[in-house]
Amino acid sequence: MFFIDLLISVIFFILLIICVLVGVA
């Protein structure tokens, strides 16, 4: 299940970056 945990972490990280970019913009 390492791949699934890694995938969830990557998705969460991308969503966090999008939220930051939207907040800055």
Short mmCIF file of N, CA and C in Angstrom, two decimals, residues 4-23:
data_model
loop_
_atom_site.label_atom_id
_atom_site.label_comp_id
_atom_site.label_asym_id
_atom_site.label_seq_id
_atom_site.Cartn_x
_atom_site.Cartn_y
_atom_site.Cartn_z
N ILE A 4 -0.18 3.68 -2.76
CA ILE A 4 -1.41 4.43 -2.48
C ILE A 4 -1.14 5.57 -1.49
N ASP A 5 -0.34 5.29 -0.47
CA ASP A 5 0.00 6.34 0.51
C ASP A 5 0.77 7.46 -0.17
N LEU A 6 1.68 7.09 -1.07
CA LEU A 6 2.48 8.09 -1.79
C LEU A 6 1.57 8.91 -2.69
N LEU A 7 0.61 8.26 -3.35
CA LEU A 7 -0.31 8.95 -4.25
C LEU A 7 -1.16 9.96 -3.48
N ILE A 8 -1.66 9.55 -2.32
CA ILE A 8 -2.47 10.44 -1.49
C ILE A 8 -1.64 11.64 -1.03
N SER A 9 -0.40 11.39 -0.67
CA SER A 9 0.48 12.47 -0.21
C SER A 9 0.73 13.47 -1.34
N VAL A 10 0.96 12.96 -2.54
CA VAL A 10 1.21 13.83 -3.70
C VAL A 10 -0.03 14.66 -4.02
N ILE A 11 -1.21 14.03 -4.00
CA ILE A 11 -2.46 14.75 -4.28
C ILE A 11 -2.69 15.84 -3.24
N PHE A 12 -2.47 15.52 -1.96
CA PHE A 12 -2.66 16.50 -0.89
C PHE A 12 -1.69 17.66 -1.06
N PHE A 13 -0.44 17.35 -1.45
CA PHE A 13 0.57 18.38 -1.64
C PHE A 13 0.19 19.30 -2.79
N ILE A 14 -0.32 18.73 -3.88
CA ILE A 14 -0.73 19.52 -5.05
C ILE A 14 -1.91 20.42 -4.68
N LEU A 15 -2.87 19.89 -3.95
CA LEU A 15 -4.03 20.69 -3.53
C LEU A 15 -3.58 21.83 -2.63
N LEU A 16 -2.61 21.58 -1.77
CA LEU A 16 -2.10 22.61 -0.87
C LEU A 16 -1.44 23.73 -1.68
N ILE A 17 -0.66 23.35 -2.71
CA ILE A 17 0.00 24.35 -3.56
C ILE A 17 -1.04 25.18 -4.30
N ILE A 18 -2.09 24.53 -4.81
CA ILE A 18 -3.15 25.25 -5.53
C ILE A 18 -3.83 26.25 -4.59
N CYS A 19 -4.11 25.84 -3.36
CA CYS A 19 -4.74 26.74 -2.39
C CYS A 19 -3.85 27.94 -2.12
N VAL A 20 -2.55 27.72 -2.01
CA VAL A 20 -1.60 28.81 -1.76
C VAL A 20 -1.56 29.76 -2.95
N LEU A 21 -1.52 29.21 -4.16
CA LEU A 21 -1.47 30.04 -5.37
C LEU A 21 -2.75 30.87 -5.50
N VAL A 22 -3.89 30.26 -5.20
CA VAL A 22 -5.17 30.99 -5.27
C VAL A 22 -5.20 32.08 -4.21
N GLY A 23 -4.66 31.78 -3.04
CA GLY A 23 -4.63 32.77 -1.95
C GLY A 23 -3.75 33.95 -2.31
#
